[in-house]
């Protein structure tokens, strides 16, 4: 009998901390051995000249999700997970959205029904909580955490999703007490609404005014407020899709002060700018997302924040709405900016964009790339016992990258259910040519090898933040409890 089911031979392995030559022996879906000259497998993959990296973990994507205004994303759990797999990912964590009036139990059941028969990748969900009733806070969220769904997102903007500051405090405390991690969309609702109303009233309705209506000040203020609330109750808080220098610097400052504050940014803020919203006709609608695209100076500064560790996550925020009446043009062929579905597709390009622009061009180390695309997500979202690195005992979730492979991005080359890509025409160097999930080859040589529904639900651990929570000097411990058991 063979010692291993599969050996990946001759590659250069990289983790978030180390780069070394090793073969990888895989047995029963897990990494069983690492070493040179491994032998005795039913099957061998030759990785000579290739990089052998942990499979990506995409923890910010919207798949088979209704928005608060009723629009359905174009990708379901099959096309979304397939596209993610072709982009070097082994695990996805999309959102399971509660709309007001829905119970969390129903939401989870709905998403289980959507994901289990279709996902080719292992998956979990973050809940979106828009209706934090007493039952949700005291019964349903603790129940979801116990089921291994240990993170959820709340919104500081959008009338149909926004939670008040008081509700946010309740939510943060509930998460803290039950081992959950709160994620937040931080933009100032009043400022955006005020801008939208004035712009539309004065006839400034073209897509480019979407960026004008969501100024950097809106993000900066909401991040400051979110930090004030979270640090007051000493709860961890993750700011998603950070798009401004002011926002990122506020996060860096909070971390410097020892608060459990984390940040994520996305490829659209690093590779596109608000100028893309000013393309002819309605084309700019393809680039409407919130927070909006910014400018070249912000791109440069976000690279620095990624390298400096201010932002631990880099996610696609894949929110696929087609450029037709089902998506971007649901309010007509020339919609005002405030009636365009918010979001860009990009789940397949997330890691290749960062590899090409970061690793290939020398702006990011290979180990930082691994941390940003896999390891940090595993640790922040409670999957570190199974995923996010290459080590004996972990799931054999692996992406084999050809660092020389050149790809010209086209919409038709993508495997999602979209009719455009905002990254059309970019020339990339480096691509994940073979992808494994729990030892099974799911993508190889440009072909899908996985069965629909082969992915499994990942029961995640409570948030613990080991290695991520900033060190805090004892004199900086806030004296907020005043001896009473308030939170
Ligand atoms: N927030 C997201 O995270 N994605 C799409 C739109 C939004 O508001
Ligand atoms: Zn958001
Ligand atoms: Zn999103």
XYZ file of C-alpha atoms and ligand atoms in Angstrom, residues 60 62 95 153 155 158 185 187 240-241 289-291 317 319 321 342-344, ligand 1:
27
model
C -15.121 38.724 1.796
C -21.137 38.023 -1.784
C -22.022 36.475 3.736
C -20.890 42.003 9.746
C -23.351 48.313 8.791
C -27.564 52.140 4.400
C -18.877 48.551 7.051
C -19.198 54.949 6.475
C -13.720 45.691 6.089
C -12.940 47.288 2.720
C -18.907 50.082 -5.233
C -19.051 51.283 -1.644
C -16.814 52.595 -0.288
C -15.347 41.936 -1.887
C -20.217 41.504 -5.286
C -23.971 42.445 -10.545
C -22.987 48.591 -5.396
C -20.213 46.110 -5.916
C -17.552 44.750 -8.253
N -20.402 46.504 1.114
C -19.734 45.433 0.769
O -19.031 44.872 1.592
N -19.813 44.948 -0.456
C -20.613 45.501 -1.456
C -21.349 46.706 -1.097
C -21.187 47.148 0.298
O -21.763 48.119 0.727
